[in-house]
XYZ file of C-alpha atoms in Angstrom:
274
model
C -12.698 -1.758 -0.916
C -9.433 -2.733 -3.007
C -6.380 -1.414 -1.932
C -3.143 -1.426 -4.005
C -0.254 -0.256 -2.241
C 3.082 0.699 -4.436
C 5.634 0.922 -2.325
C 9.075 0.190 -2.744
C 10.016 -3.627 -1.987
C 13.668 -2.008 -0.293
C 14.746 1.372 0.885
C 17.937 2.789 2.978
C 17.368 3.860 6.584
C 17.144 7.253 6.987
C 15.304 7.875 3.932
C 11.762 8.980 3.089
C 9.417 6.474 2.450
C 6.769 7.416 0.213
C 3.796 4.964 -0.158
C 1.369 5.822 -3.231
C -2.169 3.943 -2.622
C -4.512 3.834 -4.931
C -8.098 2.791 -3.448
C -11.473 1.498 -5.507
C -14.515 -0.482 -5.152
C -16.693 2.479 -3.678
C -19.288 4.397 -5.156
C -19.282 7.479 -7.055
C -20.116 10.461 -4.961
C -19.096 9.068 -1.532
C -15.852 10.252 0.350
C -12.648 7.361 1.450
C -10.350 8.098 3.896
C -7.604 5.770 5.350
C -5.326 5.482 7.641
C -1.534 3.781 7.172
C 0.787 2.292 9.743
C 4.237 1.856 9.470
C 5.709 -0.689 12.392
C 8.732 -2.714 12.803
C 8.093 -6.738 12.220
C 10.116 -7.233 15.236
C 7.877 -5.358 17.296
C 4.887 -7.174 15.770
C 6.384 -10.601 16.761
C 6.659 -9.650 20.239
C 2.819 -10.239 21.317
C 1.878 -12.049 17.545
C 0.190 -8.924 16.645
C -1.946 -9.253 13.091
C -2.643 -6.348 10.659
C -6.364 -4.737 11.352
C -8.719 -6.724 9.012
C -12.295 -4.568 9.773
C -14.099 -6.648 6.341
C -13.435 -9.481 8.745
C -15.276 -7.704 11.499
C -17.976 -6.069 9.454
C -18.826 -8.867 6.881
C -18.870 -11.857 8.799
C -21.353 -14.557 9.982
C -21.251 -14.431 13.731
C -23.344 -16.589 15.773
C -25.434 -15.199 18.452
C -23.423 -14.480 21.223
C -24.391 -13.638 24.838
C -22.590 -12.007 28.370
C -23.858 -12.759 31.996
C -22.069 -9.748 34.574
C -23.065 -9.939 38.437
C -21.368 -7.109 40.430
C -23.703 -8.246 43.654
C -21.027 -10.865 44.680
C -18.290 -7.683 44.908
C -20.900 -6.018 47.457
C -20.647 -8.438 50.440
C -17.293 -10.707 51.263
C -18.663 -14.063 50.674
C -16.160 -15.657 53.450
C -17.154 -13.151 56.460
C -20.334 -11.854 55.671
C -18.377 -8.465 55.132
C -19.129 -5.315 53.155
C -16.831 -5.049 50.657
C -14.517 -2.192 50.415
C -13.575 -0.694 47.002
C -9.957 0.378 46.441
C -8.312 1.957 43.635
C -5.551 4.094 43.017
C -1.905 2.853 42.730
C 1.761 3.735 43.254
C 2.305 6.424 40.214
C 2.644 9.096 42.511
C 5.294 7.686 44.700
C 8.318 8.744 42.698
C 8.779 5.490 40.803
C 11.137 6.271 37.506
C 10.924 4.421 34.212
C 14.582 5.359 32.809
C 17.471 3.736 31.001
C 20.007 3.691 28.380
C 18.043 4.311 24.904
C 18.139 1.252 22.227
C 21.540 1.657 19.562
C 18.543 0.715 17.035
C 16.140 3.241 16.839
C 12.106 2.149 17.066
C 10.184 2.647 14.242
C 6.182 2.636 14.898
C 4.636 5.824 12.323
C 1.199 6.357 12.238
C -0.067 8.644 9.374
C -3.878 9.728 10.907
C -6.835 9.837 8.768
C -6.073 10.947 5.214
C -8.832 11.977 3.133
C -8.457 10.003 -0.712
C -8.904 11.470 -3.379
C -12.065 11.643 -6.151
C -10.175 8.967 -8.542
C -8.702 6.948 -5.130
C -5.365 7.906 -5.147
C -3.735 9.440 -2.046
C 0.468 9.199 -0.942
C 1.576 8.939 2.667
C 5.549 9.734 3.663
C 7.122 8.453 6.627
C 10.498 9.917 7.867
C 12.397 6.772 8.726
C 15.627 6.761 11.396
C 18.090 5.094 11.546
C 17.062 1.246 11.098
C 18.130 -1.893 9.296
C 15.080 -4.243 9.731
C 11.750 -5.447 8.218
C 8.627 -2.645 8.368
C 5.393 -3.853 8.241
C 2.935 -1.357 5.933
C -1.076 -1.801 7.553
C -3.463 0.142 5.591
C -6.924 0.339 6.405
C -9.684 2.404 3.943
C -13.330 3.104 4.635
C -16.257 4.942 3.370
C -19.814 5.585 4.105
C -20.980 1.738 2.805
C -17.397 0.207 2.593
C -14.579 -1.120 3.910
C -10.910 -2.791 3.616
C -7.691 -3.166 3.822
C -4.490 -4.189 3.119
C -0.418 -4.972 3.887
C 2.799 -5.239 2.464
C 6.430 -5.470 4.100
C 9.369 -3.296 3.076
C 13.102 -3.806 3.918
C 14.579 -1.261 5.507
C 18.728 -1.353 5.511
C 22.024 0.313 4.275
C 24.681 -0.959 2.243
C 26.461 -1.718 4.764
C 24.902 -2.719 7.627
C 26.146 -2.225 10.866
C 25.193 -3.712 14.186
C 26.853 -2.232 17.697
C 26.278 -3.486 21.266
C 27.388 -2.677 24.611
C 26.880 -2.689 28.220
C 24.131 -0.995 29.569
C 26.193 0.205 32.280
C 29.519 0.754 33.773
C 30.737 1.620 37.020
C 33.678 4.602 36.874
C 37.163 2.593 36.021
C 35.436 -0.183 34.032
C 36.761 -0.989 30.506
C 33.861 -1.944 27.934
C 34.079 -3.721 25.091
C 32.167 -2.394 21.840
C 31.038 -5.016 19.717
C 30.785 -4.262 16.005
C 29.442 -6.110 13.180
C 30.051 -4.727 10.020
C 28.343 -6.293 7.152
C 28.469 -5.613 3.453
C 25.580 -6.220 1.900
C 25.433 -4.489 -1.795
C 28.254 -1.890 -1.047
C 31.657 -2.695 -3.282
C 34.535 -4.293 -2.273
C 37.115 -1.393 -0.557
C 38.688 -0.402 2.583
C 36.121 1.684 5.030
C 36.767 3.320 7.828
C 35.629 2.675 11.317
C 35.295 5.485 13.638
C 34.123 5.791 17.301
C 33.942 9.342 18.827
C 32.837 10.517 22.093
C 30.351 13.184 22.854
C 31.882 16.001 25.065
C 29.291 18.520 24.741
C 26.117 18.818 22.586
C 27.401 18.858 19.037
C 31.058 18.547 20.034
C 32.616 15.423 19.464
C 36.159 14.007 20.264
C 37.275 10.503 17.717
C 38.380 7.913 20.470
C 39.307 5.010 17.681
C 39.695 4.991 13.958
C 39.979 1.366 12.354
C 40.370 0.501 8.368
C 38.484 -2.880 7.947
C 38.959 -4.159 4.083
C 35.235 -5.609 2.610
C 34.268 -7.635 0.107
C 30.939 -7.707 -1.167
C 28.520 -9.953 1.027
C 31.009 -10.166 3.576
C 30.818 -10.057 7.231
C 33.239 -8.733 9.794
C 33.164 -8.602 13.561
C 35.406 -6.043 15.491
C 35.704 -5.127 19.121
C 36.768 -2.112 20.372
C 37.771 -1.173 24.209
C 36.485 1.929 25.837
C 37.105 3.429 29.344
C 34.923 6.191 30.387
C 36.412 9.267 32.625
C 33.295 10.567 33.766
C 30.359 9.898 35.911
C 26.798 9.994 34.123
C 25.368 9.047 30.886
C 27.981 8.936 28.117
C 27.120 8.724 24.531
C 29.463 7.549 22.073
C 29.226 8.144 18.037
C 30.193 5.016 16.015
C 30.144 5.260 11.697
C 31.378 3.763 8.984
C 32.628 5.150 5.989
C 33.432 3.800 2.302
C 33.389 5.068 -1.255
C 29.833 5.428 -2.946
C 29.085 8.384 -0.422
C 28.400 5.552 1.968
C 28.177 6.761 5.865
C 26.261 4.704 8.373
C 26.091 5.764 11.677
C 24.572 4.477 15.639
C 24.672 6.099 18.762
C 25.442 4.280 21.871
C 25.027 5.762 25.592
C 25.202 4.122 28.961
C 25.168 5.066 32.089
C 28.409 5.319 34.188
C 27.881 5.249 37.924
C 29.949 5.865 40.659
C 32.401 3.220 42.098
C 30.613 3.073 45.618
C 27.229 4.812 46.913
C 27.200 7.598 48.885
C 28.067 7.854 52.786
C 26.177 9.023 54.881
C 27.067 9.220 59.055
C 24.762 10.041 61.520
C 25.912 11.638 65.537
C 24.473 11.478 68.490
C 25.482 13.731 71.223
C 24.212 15.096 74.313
C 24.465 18.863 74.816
C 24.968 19.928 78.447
């Protein structure tokens, strides 16, 4: 199967992405479907992964290949003539807890399930993207009853003005952080915009902490740092956007966790009662 996939080469985070496919090379009378994935190339990197290829699979010469699997050496323990004892199970029941501060940069990894093409091989897949400045990686795989294939292409994913925060993961109660902030303007135009960093009270009420003008030109980079010191125990989230002319408003959310200056005490007594 031939895929052609027409995507846009660029797009703004937040945006739709709508991905127009167009499939041919199978018969008349028989049914395609696909599937498209929609994963960030920095996420790929991490273990090397490579876009599904299943015409590799399917349509290549493979030599004859064989496996040899003994489970009678697992039955008795070779060293003491022992019979061997089978264990399973694990520790996921013992209260362990996988949780932390979520990533400023939002994830993106979309999956659109099987969608049926249509009779001339045309079908459209939309993926709601968040917040994200980054490369996505577009892995499209089509099949029907006597073919197969595939394809990729990578789309850019940014703002105008892209902007980059990072802080602590954590603070103890009393600590000062620093936010780092780099503001970069890639195709915005040259103006003042407005940096703003508010703190989230309640859900959906907001208090501005620190408002900063920082003058742009086009293409250039700025870095700012801005102090913080939290009043309350537990996770904080804090609200940072800028704003210029063009309707642009880019936003991240940052939250850490703020911990108590020292554990808690505990005293144990011992008495005798007459």
């Amino acid at each position: 199967l031939n895929i052609a996939r027409n995507a846009p080469d660029k797009i703004e985070s937040g945006a739709t992405l709508r991905v127009p496919i167009k499939v041919s090379g199978f018969p008349a009378g028989e049914t395609a479907r696909l599937t498209l994935a929609a994963v960030d190339v920095g996420i790929l990197n991490l273990t090397n992964y490579k876009a599904p290829k299943p015409q590799t699979w399917f349509y290549a010469q493979t030599q004859l290949g064989h496996d040899i699997r003994d489970y009678y050496g697992r039955l008795i323990d070779g060293m003491r003539a022992e019979r061997g004892t089978l264990r399973s199970g694990g520790d996921a029941d013992a209260g362990m807890q996988m949780q932390g501060s979520p990533p400023v940069e939002a994830t993106v990894a979309k999956f659109s399930g099987i969608v049926e093409v249509s009779s001339d091989g045309s079908a459209e897949v939309e993926f709601d993207l968040p917040e994200f400045n980054g490369s996505v990686r577009l892995m499209a795989v089509a099949w029907s009853d006597s073919s197969v294939g595939s394809a990729t292409m990578d789309v850019i994913v940014r703002d105008p003005v892209a902007l980059t925060v990072a802080g602590p993961r954590f603070l103890t109660l009393g600590d000062k952080a620093q936010l780092a902030l780099d503001v970069h303007n890639v195709e915005g135009p040259e103006a003042t915009y407005v940096v703003n960093v508010a703190h989230e009270v309640t859900a959906g009420a907001q208090v501005s902490l620190i408002q900063r003008d920082v003058a742009l030109k086009t293409e250039e980079r700025r870095s700012e740092r801005l102090s913080l010191e939290p009043k309350s125990v537990g996770l904080q989230t804090y609200h940072v956007n800028i704003t210029g002319p063009d309707g642009i408003d880019v936003a991240r959310t940052l939250t850490f966790d703020v911990k108590a200056p020292a554990g808690d005490i505990k005293r144990t007594t011992i008495a005798s009662i007459k």
